[in-house]
Amino acid sequence: SVLALAPVVPVVVVDRAEDAVPLARALVAGGLPAIEITLRTAGALEAIRAVAGEVPDAVVGAGTVLTPELAGAAAEAGARFLVSPGWTERLLDALRGSGLPFLPGVSTTSEVVALLERGVTEMKFFPAEAAGGTAYLKSLASPLPGARFCPTGGISAAKAPAYLALPNVPCVGGTWMLPQDALARRDWERVRELAAEARELGAG
């Protein structure tokens, strides 16, 4: 289960593919082995391939999987899980067909029910803050106890603990451990420190 790997999944946008390996090593050293590299940049697949090949302790996944073709390309590059911001029947078939764990995105109760009907119990809740945040997810726990979520979108270090306290939220996705100034300076030690702090949010 992707949701069981760590309490926080860093959501990474890689502008320079050559930064992917040291960035992944810093996150793993900080205790965050599950790393979602979004397919939003030209070098994303190259970055996934590099991390999969050079950082054995990382569990690298592909995010922003919008088409069946991207699902196949990400799997070929070495992704070990797939994440989409939403889903269609065609995309869901491709995610299943990849043979990899996957988190299809939802933001409404009907979408959750539709996935449960199809045997999918692990989902991404996106965009978390804009879609109702902790109050919305808390309201789903009782009527839909079979659904478990990784909320992503607008979550900060300050907001994460409230999400992680919910019974249907094993982990959250976020970018706060990847500040732009640190990435620009290639300050991997700073990333490691922030990853370690994020890891502690789920302690206990």
PDB file of N, CA and C in Angstrom, residues 11-89:
ATOM      1  N   VAL A  11       5.561  15.761  -2.860  1.00  0.00           N
ATOM      2  CA  VAL A  11       5.094  15.910  -4.238  1.00  0.00           C
ATOM      3  C   VAL A  11       6.104  16.799  -4.954  1.00  0.00           C
ATOM      4  N   VAL A  12       6.864  16.196  -5.858  1.00  0.00           N
ATOM      5  CA  VAL A  12       8.043  16.836  -6.426  1.00  0.00           C
ATOM      6  C   VAL A  12       7.805  17.242  -7.875  1.00  0.00           C
ATOM      7  N   VAL A  13       8.100  18.498  -8.176  1.00  0.00           N
ATOM      8  CA  VAL A  13       8.151  18.967  -9.559  1.00  0.00           C
ATOM      9  C   VAL A  13       9.624  19.156  -9.897  1.00  0.00           C
ATOM     10  N   VAL A  14      10.138  18.337 -10.809  1.00  0.00           N
ATOM     11  CA  VAL A  14      11.566  18.361 -11.139  1.00  0.00           C
ATOM     12  C   VAL A  14      11.786  19.227 -12.374  1.00  0.00           C
ATOM     13  N   ASP A  15      12.431  20.374 -12.173  1.00  0.00           N
ATOM     14  CA  ASP A  15      12.759  21.244 -13.298  1.00  0.00           C
ATOM     15  C   ASP A  15      14.058  20.819 -13.973  1.00  0.00           C
ATOM     16  N   ARG A  16      14.982  20.265 -13.183  1.00  0.00           N
ATOM     17  CA  ARG A  16      16.265  19.803 -13.717  1.00  0.00           C
ATOM     18  C   ARG A  16      16.401  18.330 -13.372  1.00  0.00           C
ATOM     19  N   ALA A  17      16.387  17.491 -14.392  1.00  0.00           N
ATOM     20  CA  ALA A  17      16.411  16.044 -14.162  1.00  0.00           C
ATOM     21  C   ALA A  17      17.637  15.618 -13.366  1.00  0.00           C
ATOM     22  N   GLU A  18      18.745  16.356 -13.525  1.00  0.00           N
ATOM     23  CA  GLU A  18      19.970  15.978 -12.811  1.00  0.00           C
ATOM     24  C   GLU A  18      19.858  16.197 -11.303  1.00  0.00           C
ATOM     25  N   ASP A  19      18.844  16.941 -10.871  1.00  0.00           N
ATOM     26  CA  ASP A  19      18.645  17.161  -9.434  1.00  0.00           C
ATOM     27  C   ASP A  19      17.855  16.040  -8.773  1.00  0.00           C
ATOM     28  N   ALA A  20      17.246  15.180  -9.569  1.00  0.00           N
ATOM     29  CA  ALA A  20      16.311  14.200  -9.025  1.00  0.00           C
ATOM     30  C   ALA A  20      16.978  13.236  -8.047  1.00  0.00           C
ATOM     31  N   VAL A  21      18.146  12.736  -8.378  1.00  0.00           N
ATOM     32  CA  VAL A  21      18.802  11.744  -7.523  1.00  0.00           C
ATOM     33  C   VAL A  21      19.240  12.338  -6.187  1.00  0.00           C
ATOM     34  N   PRO A  22      19.974  13.467  -6.153  1.00  0.00           N
ATOM     35  CA  PRO A  22      20.326  14.023  -4.843  1.00  0.00           C
ATOM     36  C   PRO A  22      19.110  14.469  -4.039  1.00  0.00           C
ATOM     37  N   LEU A  23      18.085  14.944  -4.718  1.00  0.00           N
ATOM     38  CA  LEU A  23      16.860  15.336  -4.018  1.00  0.00           C
ATOM     39  C   LEU A  23      16.203  14.118  -3.382  1.00  0.00           C
ATOM     40  N   ALA A  24      16.105  13.027  -4.134  1.00  0.00           N
ATOM     41  CA  ALA A  24      15.504  11.805  -3.604  1.00  0.00           C
ATOM     42  C   ALA A  24      16.318  11.259  -2.438  1.00  0.00           C
ATOM     43  N   ARG A  25      17.643  11.303  -2.557  1.00  0.00           N
ATOM     44  CA  ARG A  25      18.486  10.822  -1.462  1.00  0.00           C
ATOM     45  C   ARG A  25      18.266  11.644  -0.198  1.00  0.00           C
ATOM     46  N   ALA A  26      18.077  12.939  -0.345  1.00  0.00           N
ATOM     47  CA  ALA A  26      17.833  13.795   0.820  1.00  0.00           C
ATOM     48  C   ALA A  26      16.501  13.459   1.471  1.00  0.00           C
ATOM     49  N   LEU A  27      15.477  13.227   0.672  1.00  0.00           N
ATOM     50  CA  LEU A  27      14.160  12.888   1.213  1.00  0.00           C
ATOM     51  C   LEU A  27      14.201  11.539   1.927  1.00  0.00           C
ATOM     52  N   VAL A  28      14.854  10.561   1.322  1.00  0.00           N
ATOM     53  CA  VAL A  28      14.963   9.244   1.947  1.00  0.00           C
ATOM     54  C   VAL A  28      15.745   9.336   3.256  1.00  0.00           C
ATOM     55  N   ALA A  29      16.836  10.106   3.247  1.00  0.00           N
ATOM     56  CA  ALA A  29      17.637  10.271   4.462  1.00  0.00           C
ATOM     57  C   ALA A  29      16.835  10.928   5.577  1.00  0.00           C
ATOM     58  N   GLY A  30      15.874  11.752   5.201  1.00  0.00           N
ATOM     59  CA  GLY A  30      15.015  12.388   6.189  1.00  0.00           C
ATOM     60  C   GLY A  30      13.858  11.518   6.638  1.00  0.00           C
ATOM     61  N   GLY A  31      13.714  10.341   6.037  1.00  0.00           N
ATOM     62  CA  GLY A  31      12.668   9.420   6.471  1.00  0.00           C
ATOM     63  C   GLY A  31      11.424   9.399   5.627  1.00  0.00           C
ATOM     64  N   LEU A  32      11.490   9.971   4.411  1.00  0.00           N
ATOM     65  CA  LEU A  32      10.328   9.985   3.518  1.00  0.00           C
ATOM     66  C   LEU A  32      10.664   9.210   2.243  1.00  0.00           C
ATOM     67  N   PRO A  33      10.481   7.891   2.245  1.00  0.00           N
ATOM     68  CA  PRO A  33      10.890   7.072   1.101  1.00  0.00           C
ATOM     69  C   PRO A  33       9.941   7.116  -0.090  1.00  0.00           C
ATOM     70  N   ALA A  34       8.660   7.405   0.143  1.00  0.00           N
ATOM     71  CA  ALA A  34       7.690   7.457  -0.954  1.00  0.00           C
ATOM     72  C   ALA A  34       7.744   8.850  -1.574  1.00  0.00           C
ATOM     73  N   ILE A  35       8.135   8.925  -2.831  1.00  0.00           N
ATOM     74  CA  ILE A  35       8.346  10.210  -3.494  1.00  0.00           C
ATOM     75  C   ILE A  35       7.526  10.239  -4.782  1.00  0.00           C
ATOM     76  N   GLU A  36       6.624  11.200  -4.862  1.00  0.00           N
ATOM     77  CA  GLU A  36       5.797  11.358  -6.058  1.00  0.00           C
ATOM     78  C   GLU A  36       6.417  12.427  -6.957  1.00  0.00           C
ATOM     79  N   ILE A  37       6.913  12.026  -8.107  1.00  0.00           N
ATOM     80  CA  ILE A  37       7.439  12.972  -9.093  1.00  0.00           C
ATOM     81  C   ILE A  37       6.340  13.233 -10.115  1.00  0.00           C
ATOM     82  N   THR A  38       5.893  14.479 -10.198  1.00  0.00           N
ATOM     83  CA  THR A  38       4.767  14.796 -11.068  1.00  0.00           C
ATOM     84  C   THR A  38       5.201  14.873 -12.525  1.00  0.00           C
ATOM     85  N   LEU A  39       4.332  14.431 -13.392  1.00  0.00           N
ATOM     86  CA  LEU A  39       4.619  14.435 -14.829  1.00  0.00           C
ATOM     87  C   LEU A  39       4.214  15.779 -15.433  1.00  0.00           C
ATOM     88  N   ARG A  40       4.746  16.855 -14.845  1.00  0.00           N
ATOM     89  CA  ARG A  40       4.401  18.202 -15.297  1.00  0.00           C
ATOM     90  C   ARG A  40       5.542  18.864 -16.048  1.00  0.00           C
ATOM     91  N   THR A  41       6.704  18.235 -16.077  1.00  0.00           N
ATOM     92  CA  THR A  41       7.857  18.834 -16.725  1.00  0.00           C
ATOM     93  C   THR A  41       8.449  17.871 -17.743  1.00  0.00           C
ATOM     94  N   ALA A  42       9.230  18.423 -18.661  1.00  0.00           N
ATOM     95  CA  ALA A  42       9.784  17.612 -19.743  1.00  0.00           C
ATOM     96  C   ALA A  42      10.731  16.531 -19.227  1.00  0.00           C
ATOM     97  N   GLY A  43      11.387  16.794 -18.104  1.00  0.00           N
ATOM     98  CA  GLY A  43      12.359  15.843 -17.581  1.00  0.00           C
ATOM     99  C   GLY A  43      11.822  14.880 -16.551  1.00  0.00           C
ATOM    100  N   ALA A  44      10.497  14.856 -16.349  1.00  0.00           N
ATOM    101  CA  ALA A  44       9.929  14.059 -15.252  1.00  0.00           C
ATOM    102  C   ALA A  44      10.190  12.565 -15.420  1.00  0.00           C
ATOM    103  N   LEU A  45       9.974  12.037 -16.606  1.00  0.00           N
ATOM    104  CA  LEU A  45      10.185  10.596 -16.804  1.00  0.00           C
ATOM    105  C   LEU A  45      11.660  10.239 -16.655  1.00  0.00           C
ATOM    106  N   GLU A  46      12.541  11.100 -17.144  1.00  0.00           N
ATOM    107  CA  GLU A  46      13.975  10.875 -16.966  1.00  0.00           C
ATOM    108  C   GLU A  46      14.330  10.882 -15.474  1.00  0.00           C
ATOM    109  N   ALA A  47      13.702  11.787 -14.732  1.00  0.00           N
ATOM    110  CA  ALA A  47      13.948  11.871 -13.295  1.00  0.00           C
ATOM    111  C   ALA A  47      13.489  10.599 -12.586  1.00  0.00           C
ATOM    112  N   ILE A  48      12.320  10.097 -12.951  1.00  0.00           N
ATOM    113  CA  ILE A  48      11.815   8.850 -12.365  1.00  0.00           C
ATOM    114  C   ILE A  48      12.767   7.707 -12.664  1.00  0.00           C
ATOM    115  N   ARG A  49      13.216   7.635 -13.901  1.00  0.00           N
ATOM    116  CA  ARG A  49      14.133   6.568 -14.302  1.00  0.00           C
ATOM    117  C   ARG A  49      15.429   6.626 -13.492  1.00  0.00           C
ATOM    118  N   ALA A  50      15.950   7.841 -13.290  1.00  0.00           N
ATOM    119  CA  ALA A  50      17.203   8.008 -12.549  1.00  0.00           C
ATOM    120  C   ALA A  50      17.039   7.605 -11.094  1.00  0.00           C
ATOM    121  N   VAL A  51      15.961   8.050 -10.457  1.00  0.00           N
ATOM    122  CA  VAL A  51      15.741   7.721  -9.051  1.00  0.00           C
ATOM    123  C   VAL A  51      15.517   6.221  -8.888  1.00  0.00           C
ATOM    124  N   ALA A  52      14.731   5.635  -9.775  1.00  0.00           N
ATOM    125  CA  ALA A  52      14.473   4.190  -9.707  1.00  0.00           C
ATOM    126  C   ALA A  52      15.765   3.393  -9.834  1.00  0.00           C
ATOM    127  N   GLY A  53      16.694   3.896 -10.635  1.00  0.00           N
ATOM    128  CA  GLY A  53      17.918   3.162 -10.872  1.00  0.00           C
ATOM    129  C   GLY A  53      19.029   3.420  -9.881  1.00  0.00           C
ATOM    130  N   GLU A  54      19.004   4.620  -9.233  1.00  0.00           N
ATOM    131  CA  GLU A  54      20.150   5.021  -8.422  1.00  0.00           C
ATOM    132  C   GLU A  54      19.853   5.217  -6.936  1.00  0.00           C
ATOM    133  N   VAL A  55      18.579   5.213  -6.552  1.00  0.00           N
ATOM    134  CA  VAL A  55      18.234   5.410  -5.133  1.00  0.00           C
ATOM    135  C   VAL A  55      17.376   4.218  -4.697  1.00  0.00           C
ATOM    136  N   PRO A  56      18.024   3.101  -4.354  1.00  0.00           N
ATOM    137  CA  PRO A  56      17.271   1.867  -4.092  1.00  0.00           C
ATOM    138  C   PRO A  56      16.309   1.955  -2.910  1.00  0.00           C
ATOM    139  N   ASP A  57      16.576   2.844  -1.956  1.00  0.00           N
ATOM    140  CA  ASP A  57      15.691   2.948  -0.795  1.00  0.00           C
ATOM    141  C   ASP A  57      14.476   3.833  -1.053  1.00  0.00           C
ATOM    142  N   ALA A  58      14.444   4.500  -2.207  1.00  0.00           N
ATOM    143  CA  ALA A  58      13.291   5.331  -2.551  1.00  0.00           C
ATOM    144  C   ALA A  58      12.211   4.488  -3.204  1.00  0.00           C
ATOM    145  N   VAL A  59      10.979   4.822  -2.915  1.00  0.00           N
ATOM    146  CA  VAL A  59       9.836   4.240  -3.626  1.00  0.00           C
ATOM    147  C   VAL A  59       9.273   5.370  -4.477  1.00  0.00           C
ATOM    148  N   VAL A  60       9.729   5.429  -5.706  1.00  0.00           N
ATOM    149  CA  VAL A  60       9.391   6.565  -6.561  1.00  0.00           C
ATOM    150  C   VAL A  60       8.114   6.282  -7.338  1.00  0.00           C
ATOM    151  N   GLY A  61       7.235   7.277  -7.339  1.00  0.00           N
ATOM    152  CA  GLY A  61       5.989   7.162  -8.071  1.00  0.00           C
ATOM    153  C   GLY A  61       5.832   8.306  -9.046  1.00  0.00           C
ATOM    154  N   ALA A  62       4.849   8.185  -9.917  1.00  0.00           N
ATOM    155  CA  ALA A  62       4.544   9.231 -10.891  1.00  0.00           C
ATOM    156  C   ALA A  62       3.220   9.878 -10.535  1.00  0.00           C
ATOM    157  N   GLY A  63       3.218  11.203 -10.474  1.00  0.00           N
ATOM    158  CA  GLY A  63       1.996  11.949 -10.209  1.00  0.00           C
ATOM    159  C   GLY A  63       1.518  12.664 -11.463  1.00  0.00           C
ATOM    160  N   THR A  64       0.329  13.238 -11.380  1.00  0.00           N
ATOM    161  CA  THR A  64      -0.294  13.925 -12.515  1.00  0.00           C
ATOM    162  C   THR A  64      -0.378  12.994 -13.728  1.00  0.00           C
ATOM    163  N   VAL A  65      -0.758  11.744 -13.466  1.00  0.00           N
ATOM    164  CA  VAL A  65      -0.981  10.782 -14.553  1.00  0.00           C
ATOM    165  C   VAL A  65      -2.375  11.047 -15.109  1.00  0.00           C
ATOM    166  N   LEU A  66      -2.422  11.622 -16.305  1.00  0.00           N
ATOM    167  CA  LEU A  66      -3.693  12.082 -16.866  1.00  0.00           C
ATOM    168  C   LEU A  66      -4.221  11.203 -17.990  1.00  0.00           C
ATOM    169  N   THR A  67      -3.358  10.365 -18.564  1.00  0.00           N
ATOM    170  CA  THR A  67      -3.763   9.546 -19.714  1.00  0.00           C
ATOM    171  C   THR A  67      -3.228   8.126 -19.565  1.00  0.00           C
ATOM    172  N   PRO A  68      -3.837   7.172 -20.262  1.00  0.00           N
ATOM    173  CA  PRO A  68      -3.298   5.814 -20.259  1.00  0.00           C
ATOM    174  C   PRO A  68      -1.867   5.762 -20.778  1.00  0.00           C
ATOM    175  N   GLU A  69      -1.551   6.630 -21.744  1.00  0.00           N
ATOM    176  CA  GLU A  69      -0.205   6.651 -22.300  1.00  0.00           C
ATOM    177  C   GLU A  69       0.814   7.067 -21.247  1.00  0.00           C
ATOM    178  N   LEU A  70       0.483   8.048 -20.432  1.00  0.00           N
ATOM    179  CA  LEU A  70       1.383   8.476 -19.366  1.00  0.00           C
ATOM    180  C   LEU A  70       1.547   7.376 -18.320  1.00  0.00           C
ATOM    181  N   ALA A  71       0.473   6.662 -18.034  1.00  0.00           N
ATOM    182  CA  ALA A  71       0.571   5.554 -17.079  1.00  0.00           C
ATOM    183  C   ALA A  71       1.570   4.521 -17.573  1.00  0.00           C
ATOM    184  N   GLY A  72       1.491   4.179 -18.850  1.00  0.00           N
ATOM    185  CA  GLY A  72       2.410   3.203 -19.414  1.00  0.00           C
ATOM    186  C   GLY A  72       3.838   3.705 -19.434  1.00  0.00           C
ATOM    187  N   ALA A  73       4.033   4.974 -19.792  1.00  0.00           N
ATOM    188  CA  ALA A  73       5.375   5.536 -19.847  1.00  0.00           C
ATOM    189  C   ALA A  73       6.003   5.600 -18.462  1.00  0.00           C
ATOM    190  N   ALA A  74       5.195   5.947 -17.457  1.00  0.00           N
ATOM    191  CA  ALA A  74       5.711   6.029 -16.089  1.00  0.00           C
ATOM    192  C   ALA A  74       6.120   4.650 -15.579  1.00  0.00           C
ATOM    193  N   ALA A  75       5.305   3.648 -15.860  1.00  0.00           N
ATOM    194  CA  ALA A  75       5.636   2.287 -15.446  1.00  0.00           C
ATOM    195  C   ALA A  75       6.916   1.819 -16.130  1.00  0.00           C
ATOM    196  N   GLU A  76       7.063   2.143 -17.398  1.00  0.00           N
ATOM    197  CA  GLU A  76       8.255   1.752 -18.149  1.00  0.00           C
ATOM    198  C   GLU A  76       9.501   2.434 -17.592  1.00  0.00           C
ATOM    199  N   ALA A  77       9.330   3.656 -17.096  1.00  0.00           N
ATOM    200  CA  ALA A  77      10.463   4.412 -16.550  1.00  0.00           C
ATOM    201  C   ALA A  77      10.894   3.918 -15.173  1.00  0.00           C
ATOM    202  N   GLY A  78      10.071   3.072 -14.553  1.00  0.00           N
ATOM    203  CA  GLY A  78      10.443   2.530 -13.251  1.00  0.00           C
ATOM    204  C   GLY A  78       9.614   3.007 -12.088  1.00  0.00           C
ATOM    205  N   ALA A  79       8.536   3.735 -12.367  1.00  0.00           N
ATOM    206  CA  ALA A  79       7.654   4.175 -11.277  1.00  0.00           C
ATOM    207  C   ALA A  79       7.087   2.961 -10.551  1.00  0.00           C
ATOM    208  N   ARG A  80       6.964   3.079  -9.240  1.00  0.00           N
ATOM    209  CA  ARG A  80       6.448   1.970  -8.438  1.00  0.00           C
ATOM    210  C   ARG A  80       5.030   2.215  -7.935  1.00  0.00           C
ATOM    211  N   PHE A  81       4.507   3.420  -8.185  1.00  0.00           N
ATOM    212  CA  PHE A  81       3.089   3.691  -7.952  1.00  0.00           C
ATOM    213  C   PHE A  81       2.682   4.853  -8.845  1.00  0.00           C
ATOM    214  N   LEU A  82       1.378   4.991  -9.061  1.00  0.00           N
ATOM    215  CA  LEU A  82       0.840   6.019  -9.946  1.00  0.00           C
ATOM    216  C   LEU A  82      -0.219   6.829  -9.210  1.00  0.00           C
ATOM    217  N   VAL A  83      -0.239   8.126  -9.473  1.00  0.00           N
ATOM    218  CA  VAL A  83      -1.200   9.020  -8.825  1.00  0.00           C
ATOM    219  C   VAL A  83      -1.823   9.924  -9.886  1.00  0.00           C
ATOM    220  N   SER A  84      -3.129  10.058  -9.844  1.00  0.00           N
ATOM    221  CA  SER A  84      -3.818  10.961 -10.774  1.00  0.00           C
ATOM    222  C   SER A  84      -4.655  11.955  -9.974  1.00  0.00           C
ATOM    223  N   PRO A  85      -4.834  13.176 -10.502  1.00  0.00           N
ATOM    224  CA  PRO A  85      -5.649  14.160  -9.781  1.00  0.00           C
ATOM    225  C   PRO A  85      -7.144  13.882  -9.888  1.00  0.00           C
ATOM    226  N   GLY A  86      -7.525  13.032 -10.825  1.00  0.00           N
ATOM    227  CA  GLY A  86      -8.918  12.642 -11.019  1.00  0.00           C
ATOM    228  C   GLY A  86      -8.929  11.336 -11.791  1.00  0.00           C
ATOM    229  N   TRP A  87     -10.100  10.884 -12.200  1.00  0.00           N
ATOM    230  CA  TRP A  87     -10.143   9.627 -12.932  1.00  0.00           C
ATOM    231  C   TRP A  87     -11.323   9.571 -13.892  1.00  0.00           C
ATOM    232  N   THR A  88     -11.129   8.782 -14.933  1.00  0.00           N
ATOM    233  CA  THR A  88     -12.190   8.400 -15.863  1.00  0.00           C
ATOM    234  C   THR A  88     -12.138   6.877 -15.959  1.00  0.00           C
ATOM    235  N   GLU A  89     -13.139   6.293 -16.577  1.00  0.00           N
ATOM    236  CA  GLU A  89     -13.140   4.832 -16.734  1.00  0.00           C
ATOM    237  C   GLU A  89     -11.907   4.379 -17.519  1.00  0.00           C
TER     238      GLU A  89
END
